[in-house]
PDB file of C-alpha atoms and ligand atoms in Angstrom:
ATOM      1  CA  UNK A   1       3.163  24.214  45.773  1.00 75.00           C
ATOM      2  CA  UNK A   2      -0.106  25.793  46.768  1.00 83.00           C
ATOM      3  CA  UNK A   3      -0.464  28.137  49.878  1.00 89.00           C
ATOM      4  CA  UNK A   4      -2.830  27.011  52.571  1.00 90.00           C
ATOM      5  CA  UNK A   5      -5.032  30.078  51.707  1.00 90.00           C
ATOM      6  CA  UNK A   6      -5.312  28.995  48.062  1.00 89.00           C
ATOM      7  CA  UNK A   7      -5.926  25.398  48.988  1.00 92.00           C
ATOM      8  CA  UNK A   8      -8.830  26.410  51.192  1.00 94.00           C
ATOM      9  CA  UNK A   9     -10.180  28.544  48.356  1.00 91.00           C
ATOM     10  CA  UNK A  10     -10.001  25.500  46.075  1.00 92.00           C
ATOM     11  CA  UNK A  11     -11.831  23.305  48.573  1.00 95.00           C
ATOM     12  CA  UNK A  12     -14.461  25.900  49.145  1.00 95.00           C
ATOM     13  CA  UNK A  13     -15.114  26.199  45.422  1.00 93.00           C
ATOM     14  CA  UNK A  14     -15.461  22.558  44.901  1.00 95.00           C
ATOM     15  CA  UNK A  15     -17.682  22.104  47.959  1.00 96.00           C
ATOM     16  CA  UNK A  16     -20.154  24.744  46.707  1.00 96.00           C
ATOM     17  CA  UNK A  17     -19.933  23.901  42.953  1.00 95.00           C
ATOM     18  CA  UNK A  18     -23.442  23.344  41.548  1.00 97.00           C
ATOM     19  CA  UNK A  19     -23.018  20.010  39.815  1.00 94.00           C
ATOM     20  CA  UNK A  20     -26.352  20.218  38.032  1.00 97.00           C
ATOM     21  CA  UNK A  21     -26.354  23.824  36.741  1.00 98.00           C
ATOM     22  CA  UNK A  22     -24.875  24.124  33.418  1.00 97.00           C
ATOM     23  CA  UNK A  23     -24.735  26.695  30.490  1.00 97.00           C
ATOM     24  CA  UNK A  24     -24.807  26.137  26.758  1.00 96.00           C
ATOM     25  CA  UNK A  25     -23.970  28.980  24.500  1.00 93.00           C
ATOM     26  CA  UNK A  26     -25.324  27.803  21.275  1.00 91.00           C
ATOM     27  CA  UNK A  27     -22.914  29.059  18.695  1.00 85.00           C
ATOM     28  CA  UNK A  28     -20.333  31.654  19.470  1.00 83.00           C
ATOM     29  CA  UNK A  29     -19.741  34.687  17.170  1.00 83.00           C
ATOM     30  CA  UNK A  30     -17.823  36.764  19.774  1.00 86.00           C
ATOM     31  CA  UNK A  31     -15.160  35.006  21.799  1.00 88.00           C
ATOM     32  CA  UNK A  32     -15.234  37.906  24.193  1.00 90.00           C
ATOM     33  CA  UNK A  33     -18.826  37.100  25.047  1.00 92.00           C
ATOM     34  CA  UNK A  34     -17.954  33.472  25.730  1.00 92.00           C
ATOM     35  CA  UNK A  35     -15.090  34.681  28.011  1.00 92.00           C
ATOM     36  CA  UNK A  36     -17.548  36.905  29.941  1.00 93.00           C
ATOM     37  CA  UNK A  37     -19.976  33.998  30.244  1.00 94.00           C
ATOM     38  CA  UNK A  38     -17.256  31.840  31.650  1.00 93.00           C
ATOM     39  CA  UNK A  39     -16.326  34.439  34.193  1.00 93.00           C
ATOM     40  CA  UNK A  40     -19.835  34.768  35.526  1.00 96.00           C
ATOM     41  CA  UNK A  41     -20.293  30.983  35.405  1.00 96.00           C
ATOM     42  CA  UNK A  42     -17.314  30.735  37.717  1.00 93.00           C
ATOM     43  CA  UNK A  43     -18.550  33.374  40.058  1.00 95.00           C
ATOM     44  CA  UNK A  44     -22.027  31.563  40.369  1.00 97.00           C
ATOM     45  CA  UNK A  45     -19.962  28.292  40.523  1.00 95.00           C
ATOM     46  CA  UNK A  46     -21.848  26.378  37.878  1.00 96.00           C
ATOM     47  CA  UNK A  47     -20.530  22.926  36.901  1.00 93.00           C
ATOM     48  CA  UNK A  48     -19.904  23.352  33.099  1.00 95.00           C
ATOM     49  CA  UNK A  49     -20.118  25.769  30.229  1.00 95.00           C
ATOM     50  CA  UNK A  50     -20.796  24.303  26.772  1.00 95.00           C
ATOM     51  CA  UNK A  51     -20.517  26.197  23.470  1.00 93.00           C
ATOM     52  CA  UNK A  52     -20.884  25.378  19.887  1.00 91.00           C
ATOM     53  CA  UNK A  53     -18.397  26.529  17.332  1.00 87.00           C
ATOM     54  CA  UNK A  54     -16.496  24.723  14.491  1.00 85.00           C
ATOM     55  CA  UNK A  55     -13.219  25.293  16.240  1.00 82.00           C
ATOM     56  CA  UNK A  56     -12.083  24.875  19.740  1.00 80.00           C
ATOM     57  CA  UNK A  57     -11.940  28.329  21.373  1.00 78.00           C
ATOM     58  CA  UNK A  58      -9.164  29.800  23.472  1.00 78.00           C
ATOM     59  CA  UNK A  59     -11.002  31.758  26.002  1.00 74.00           C
ATOM     60  CA  UNK A  60      -9.795  35.316  26.293  1.00 73.00           C
ATOM     61  CA  UNK A  61      -7.662  35.698  29.456  1.00 69.00           C
ATOM     62  CA  UNK A  62      -8.132  39.330  29.962  1.00 66.00           C
ATOM     63  CA  UNK A  63     -11.898  38.979  29.998  1.00 67.00           C
ATOM     64  CA  UNK A  64     -12.201  35.679  31.810  1.00 64.00           C
ATOM     65  CA  UNK A  65      -9.526  36.757  34.391  1.00 62.00           C
ATOM     66  CA  UNK A  66      -8.377  33.137  34.391  1.00 69.00           C
ATOM     67  CA  UNK A  67     -11.782  31.799  35.459  1.00 68.00           C
ATOM     68  CA  UNK A  68     -11.443  29.340  32.441  1.00 70.00           C
ATOM     69  CA  UNK A  69      -8.602  27.561  34.251  1.00 75.00           C
ATOM     70  CA  UNK A  70     -10.994  26.245  36.924  1.00 81.00           C
ATOM     71  CA  UNK A  71     -14.214  25.805  34.864  1.00 85.00           C
ATOM     72  CA  UNK A  72     -15.217  22.808  32.711  1.00 88.00           C
ATOM     73  CA  UNK A  73     -15.597  24.162  29.205  1.00 92.00           C
ATOM     74  CA  UNK A  74     -16.583  21.923  26.257  1.00 93.00           C
ATOM     75  CA  UNK A  75     -17.193  22.499  22.560  1.00 94.00           C
ATOM     76  CA  UNK A  76     -20.410  20.620  21.606  1.00 94.00           C
ATOM     77  CA  UNK A  77     -19.937  18.963  18.121  1.00 91.00           C
ATOM     78  CA  UNK A  78     -23.168  16.821  17.784  1.00 92.00           C
ATOM     79  CA  UNK A  79     -25.953  18.873  19.021  1.00 92.00           C
ATOM     80  CA  UNK A  80     -28.652  16.131  18.870  1.00 93.00           C
ATOM     81  CA  UNK A  81     -26.652  13.575  20.884  1.00 95.00           C
ATOM     82  CA  UNK A  82     -25.788  16.408  23.364  1.00 96.00           C
ATOM     83  CA  UNK A  83     -29.425  17.186  24.039  1.00 96.00           C
ATOM     84  CA  UNK A  84     -30.335  13.477  24.230  1.00 96.00           C
ATOM     85  CA  UNK A  85     -27.582  12.984  26.867  1.00 97.00           C
ATOM     86  CA  UNK A  86     -28.744  16.042  28.886  1.00 97.00           C
ATOM     87  CA  UNK A  87     -32.341  14.849  28.758  1.00 96.00           C
ATOM     88  CA  UNK A  88     -31.398  11.343  29.827  1.00 97.00           C
ATOM     89  CA  UNK A  89     -29.866  12.891  32.945  1.00 96.00           C
ATOM     90  CA  UNK A  90     -33.217  14.579  33.713  1.00 95.00           C
ATOM     91  CA  UNK A  91     -32.098  18.166  33.162  1.00 97.00           C
ATOM     92  CA  UNK A  92     -34.656  20.709  32.250  1.00 98.00           C
ATOM     93  CA  UNK A  93     -33.678  22.677  29.096  1.00 97.00           C
ATOM     94  CA  UNK A  94     -34.310  26.443  29.660  1.00 97.00           C
ATOM     95  CA  UNK A  95     -33.811  28.445  26.459  1.00 95.00           C
ATOM     96  CA  UNK A  96     -33.347  32.121  26.750  1.00 94.00           C
ATOM     97  CA  UNK A  97     -34.577  34.140  23.805  1.00 89.00           C
ATOM     98  CA  UNK A  98     -36.658  37.215  22.847  1.00 87.00           C
ATOM     99  CA  UNK A  99     -40.092  36.239  21.775  1.00 83.00           C
ATOM    100  CA  UNK A 100     -43.809  36.409  22.499  1.00 83.00           C
ATOM    101  CA  UNK A 101     -43.920  32.760  23.403  1.00 88.00           C
ATOM    102  CA  UNK A 102     -41.821  32.957  26.557  1.00 93.00           C
ATOM    103  CA  UNK A 103     -42.290  33.317  30.309  1.00 96.00           C
ATOM    104  CA  UNK A 104     -40.570  35.634  32.731  1.00 97.00           C
ATOM    105  CA  UNK A 105     -37.044  34.132  33.610  1.00 98.00           C
ATOM    106  CA  UNK A 106     -38.009  34.268  37.284  1.00 98.00           C
ATOM    107  CA  UNK A 107     -40.884  31.794  36.949  1.00 98.00           C
ATOM    108  CA  UNK A 108     -38.407  28.970  36.406  1.00 98.00           C
ATOM    109  CA  UNK A 109     -37.368  26.705  39.344  1.00 98.00           C
ATOM    110  CA  UNK A 110     -33.624  26.616  38.964  1.00 98.00           C
ATOM    111  CA  UNK A 111     -33.187  24.295  41.902  1.00 98.00           C
ATOM    112  CA  UNK A 112     -33.939  21.491  39.468  1.00 98.00           C
ATOM    113  CA  UNK A 113     -31.085  20.149  37.360  1.00 98.00           C
ATOM    114  CA  UNK A 114     -30.946  22.837  34.688  1.00 98.00           C
ATOM    115  CA  UNK A 115     -29.247  23.558  31.340  1.00 98.00           C
ATOM    116  CA  UNK A 116     -29.558  27.235  30.462  1.00 98.00           C
ATOM    117  CA  UNK A 117     -29.282  27.693  26.723  1.00 96.00           C
ATOM    118  CA  UNK A 118     -28.162  31.130  25.538  1.00 94.00           C
ATOM    119  CA  UNK A 119     -28.859  31.917  22.019  1.00 85.00           C
ATOM    120  CA  UNK A 120     -26.060  33.393  19.848  1.00 75.00           C
ATOM    121  CA  UNK A 121     -25.645  37.071  18.940  1.00 64.00           C
ATOM    122  CA  UNK A 122     -27.030  36.833  15.369  1.00 70.00           C
ATOM    123  CA  UNK A 123     -29.312  33.976  14.484  1.00 69.00           C
ATOM    124  CA  UNK A 124     -32.711  33.016  15.637  1.00 68.00           C
ATOM    125  CA  UNK A 125     -33.242  29.978  17.952  1.00 70.00           C
ATOM    126  CA  UNK A 126     -32.590  26.788  16.052  1.00 78.00           C
ATOM    127  CA  UNK A 127     -35.322  24.289  15.518  1.00 82.00           C
ATOM    128  CA  UNK A 128     -33.310  21.572  17.305  1.00 86.00           C
ATOM    129  CA  UNK A 129     -33.177  23.574  20.631  1.00 87.00           C
ATOM    130  CA  UNK A 130     -36.850  24.505  20.269  1.00 85.00           C
ATOM    131  CA  UNK A 131     -37.627  20.778  20.174  1.00 91.00           C
ATOM    132  CA  UNK A 132     -35.757  20.077  23.232  1.00 94.00           C
ATOM    133  CA  UNK A 133     -36.565  23.302  25.265  1.00 94.00           C
ATOM    134  CA  UNK A 134     -38.778  22.610  28.248  1.00 96.00           C
ATOM    135  CA  UNK A 135     -39.061  26.283  29.051  1.00 96.00           C
ATOM    136  CA  UNK A 136     -38.543  29.408  26.867  1.00 95.00           C
ATOM    137  CA  UNK A 137     -37.680  32.443  29.015  1.00 96.00           C
ATOM    138  CA  UNK A 138     -37.219  36.128  28.463  1.00 94.00           C
ATOM    139  CA  UNK A 139     -35.757  38.863  30.693  1.00 95.00           C
ATOM    140  CA  UNK A 140     -38.354  41.728  30.579  1.00 93.00           C
ATOM    141  CA  UNK A 141     -37.203  44.788  28.967  1.00 91.00           C
ATOM    142  CA  UNK A 142     -38.822  48.313  28.507  1.00 88.00           C
ATOM    143  CA  UNK A 143     -36.666  48.728  25.489  1.00 78.00           C
ATOM    144  CA  UNK A 144     -35.626  50.684  22.528  1.00 72.00           C
ATOM    145  CA  UNK A 145     -32.666  48.459  21.944  1.00 77.00           C
ATOM    146  CA  UNK A 146     -33.470  44.976  20.620  1.00 80.00           C
ATOM    147  CA  UNK A 147     -31.978  42.853  23.227  1.00 87.00           C
ATOM    148  CA  UNK A 148     -29.377  42.562  26.039  1.00 92.00           C
ATOM    149  CA  UNK A 149     -25.826  41.548  25.360  1.00 92.00           C
ATOM    150  CA  UNK A 150     -25.737  37.666  25.578  1.00 93.00           C
ATOM    151  CA  UNK A 151     -23.275  37.714  28.496  1.00 95.00           C
ATOM    152  CA  UNK A 152     -25.455  40.113  30.432  1.00 96.00           C
ATOM    153  CA  UNK A 153     -28.426  38.018  29.889  1.00 96.00           C
ATOM    154  CA  UNK A 154     -26.375  34.988  31.108  1.00 97.00           C
ATOM    155  CA  UNK A 155     -25.501  36.927  34.234  1.00 98.00           C
ATOM    156  CA  UNK A 156     -29.003  37.994  35.026  1.00 98.00           C
ATOM    157  CA  UNK A 157     -30.351  34.397  34.707  1.00 98.00           C
ATOM    158  CA  UNK A 158     -27.500  32.903  36.641  1.00 98.00           C
ATOM    159  CA  UNK A 159     -27.830  35.232  39.598  1.00 98.00           C
ATOM    160  CA  UNK A 160     -31.492  34.394  39.768  1.00 98.00           C
ATOM    161  CA  UNK A 161     -30.498  30.666  39.823  1.00 98.00           C
ATOM    162  CA  UNK A 162     -27.969  31.481  42.552  1.00 98.00           C
ATOM    163  CA  UNK A 163     -30.568  33.272  44.679  1.00 98.00           C
ATOM    164  CA  UNK A 164     -32.911  30.359  44.527  1.00 98.00           C
ATOM    165  CA  UNK A 165     -30.351  27.779  45.183  1.00 98.00           C
ATOM    166  CA  UNK A 166     -29.028  29.840  48.175  1.00 98.00           C
ATOM    167  CA  UNK A 167     -32.417  29.937  49.602  1.00 98.00           C
ATOM    168  CA  UNK A 168     -32.684  26.200  49.147  1.00 97.00           C
ATOM    169  CA  UNK A 169     -29.307  25.704  50.947  1.00 97.00           C
ATOM    170  CA  UNK A 170     -27.762  24.198  47.845  1.00 97.00           C
ATOM    171  CA  UNK A 171     -24.488  26.144  48.337  1.00 97.00           C
ATOM    172  CA  UNK A 172     -24.288  24.552  51.903  1.00 96.00           C
ATOM    173  CA  UNK A 173     -24.246  20.870  51.062  1.00 93.00           C
ATOM    174  CA  UNK A 174     -21.601  19.449  48.638  1.00 95.00           C
ATOM    175  CA  UNK A 175     -23.241  18.524  45.271  1.00 92.00           C
ATOM    176  CA  UNK A 176     -20.448  16.356  43.935  1.00 93.00           C
ATOM    177  CA  UNK A 177     -19.290  13.087  45.100  1.00 93.00           C
ATOM    178  CA  UNK A 178     -16.281  12.624  47.411  1.00 95.00           C
ATOM    179  CA  UNK A 179     -14.453  10.810  44.676  1.00 96.00           C
ATOM    180  CA  UNK A 180     -14.921  13.643  42.110  1.00 94.00           C
ATOM    181  CA  UNK A 181     -13.996  16.118  44.834  1.00 95.00           C
ATOM    182  CA  UNK A 182     -10.771  14.414  45.534  1.00 95.00           C
ATOM    183  CA  UNK A 183      -9.957  13.977  41.768  1.00 94.00           C
ATOM    184  CA  UNK A 184     -10.464  17.650  40.850  1.00 92.00           C
ATOM    185  CA  UNK A 185      -8.715  18.830  43.968  1.00 93.00           C
ATOM    186  CA  UNK A 186      -5.733  16.754  43.139  1.00 92.00           C
ATOM    187  CA  UNK A 187      -5.492  18.148  39.599  1.00 89.00           C
ATOM    188  CA  UNK A 188      -5.862  21.713  40.849  1.00 88.00           C
ATOM    189  CA  UNK A 189      -3.145  21.122  43.418  1.00 90.00           C
ATOM    190  CA  UNK A 190      -0.833  19.877  40.647  1.00 86.00           C
ATOM    191  CA  UNK A 191      -1.443  22.891  38.555  1.00 80.00           C
ATOM    192  CA  UNK A 192      -0.558  24.821  41.732  1.00 69.00           C
ATOM    193  CA  UNK A 193      -0.203  28.559  41.455  1.00 57.00           C
ATOM    194  CA  UNK A 194       0.584  28.488  37.860  1.00 58.00           C
TER     195      UNK A 194
HETATM  196  C1  LIG B 201     -28.041  39.892  21.383  1.00 89.12           C
HETATM  197  S1  LIG B 201     -29.120  38.666  21.781  1.00 89.12           S
HETATM  198  C2  LIG B 201     -29.697  37.961  20.234  1.00 89.12           C
HETATM  199  C3  LIG B 201     -30.311  38.793  19.310  1.00 89.12           C
HETATM  200  C4  LIG B 201     -30.904  38.110  18.045  1.00 89.12           C
HETATM  201  N1  LIG B 201     -30.367  38.575  16.943  1.00 89.12           N
HETATM  202  C5  LIG B 201     -32.433  38.151  18.158  1.00 89.12           C
HETATM  203  O1  LIG B 201     -32.974  38.963  17.547  1.00 89.12           O
HETATM  204  O2  LIG B 201     -32.944  37.306  18.986  1.00 89.12           O
HETATM  205  C6  LIG B 201     -28.178  37.329  22.277  1.00 89.12           C
HETATM  206  C7  LIG B 201     -28.802  36.348  23.267  1.00 89.12           C
HETATM  207  O3  LIG B 201     -28.807  36.868  24.527  1.00 89.12           O
HETATM  208  C8  LIG B 201     -29.968  36.400  25.139  1.00 89.12           C
HETATM  209  N2  LIG B 201     -30.817  37.542  25.448  1.00 89.12           N
HETATM  210  C9  LIG B 201     -30.551  38.839  25.128  1.00 89.12           C
HETATM  211  N3  LIG B 201     -31.522  39.635  25.612  1.00 89.12           N
HETATM  212  C10 LIG B 201     -32.500  38.872  26.312  1.00 89.12           C
HETATM  213  C11 LIG B 201     -33.695  38.961  26.990  1.00 89.12           C
HETATM  214  N4  LIG B 201     -34.237  40.127  27.150  1.00 89.12           N
HETATM  215  N5  LIG B 201     -34.378  37.729  27.406  1.00 89.12           N
HETATM  216  C12 LIG B 201     -33.840  36.575  27.228  1.00 89.12           C
HETATM  217  N6  LIG B 201     -32.656  36.341  26.601  1.00 89.12           N
HETATM  218  C13 LIG B 201     -31.961  37.448  26.105  1.00 89.12           C
HETATM  219  C14 LIG B 201     -30.522  35.435  24.190  1.00 89.12           C
HETATM  220  O4  LIG B 201     -30.126  34.127  24.478  1.00 89.12           O
HETATM  221  C15 LIG B 201     -30.229  35.937  22.866  1.00 89.12           C
HETATM  222  O5  LIG B 201     -30.220  34.982  21.899  1.00 89.12           O
END
C-alpha cells in the first residue's frame, strides 16, 4: 500500500525523468563511487546508469540512500555492441577525462540525447570509447591534485545538463511514453513502501 503522498512523488519522478540522458561508468573499481553516481543520477532524474564490471554490483545502500531502487542500473558486458546500440539511437557520446585534447564541459549541448561516459578511477580512457566519443570534455581545474573524484565529476556534469534542460523546459514535459509511464508506475506501486 502506498500513501497518496508517495504516489504523487512517484508520478512526479516519472513525469520529469530525462529519458535521453544516461550515464556510463566505464569500469568500476570503487563500488562506493558507483553508489554516489547513482544517487546523483536519481537527483537529476536521468534515465539509466550503466557500468562495466566483471560482476553484477550490489549498490551500497548507505551511500545510494536507496536511490538504486528507483533507478535503472545495468552492467554492460559487451562494450562494442553497447556503443553501437547507443549510436543507432542517435545519442551523442560525451567522454569526460583529463587531457589536453578536450573542451570545457559547459560547451556541450546536453539537451540532445546524451550518454555521459565517466572514466574509471585508475586507467586511461580506452581505445574503444575514444573511437565512439563525439565529444571529450574536461572540468577546468586550477590544480595541484590530479583530478576530481569520479562521482564529483559526475555531479558537476549532470547539474550542468540539468540546468540546460530546465532552461529548455525539458522537465516540464513528460519524456517517456504513456505506456512506459504506466508500466513503471505499476511496478513501483507493487513494490510499495518496502
Ligand atoms: C580520479 S579520475 C581518473 C584519474 C586517472 N587516473 C587519470 O589520470 O585520468 C576519475 C574520472 O573522473 C572523471 N574526472 C575527474 N576529474 C575530471 C575533470 N577535471 N574533468 C573531466 N573528468 C574528470 C573522469 O571521467 C576520470 O576518468
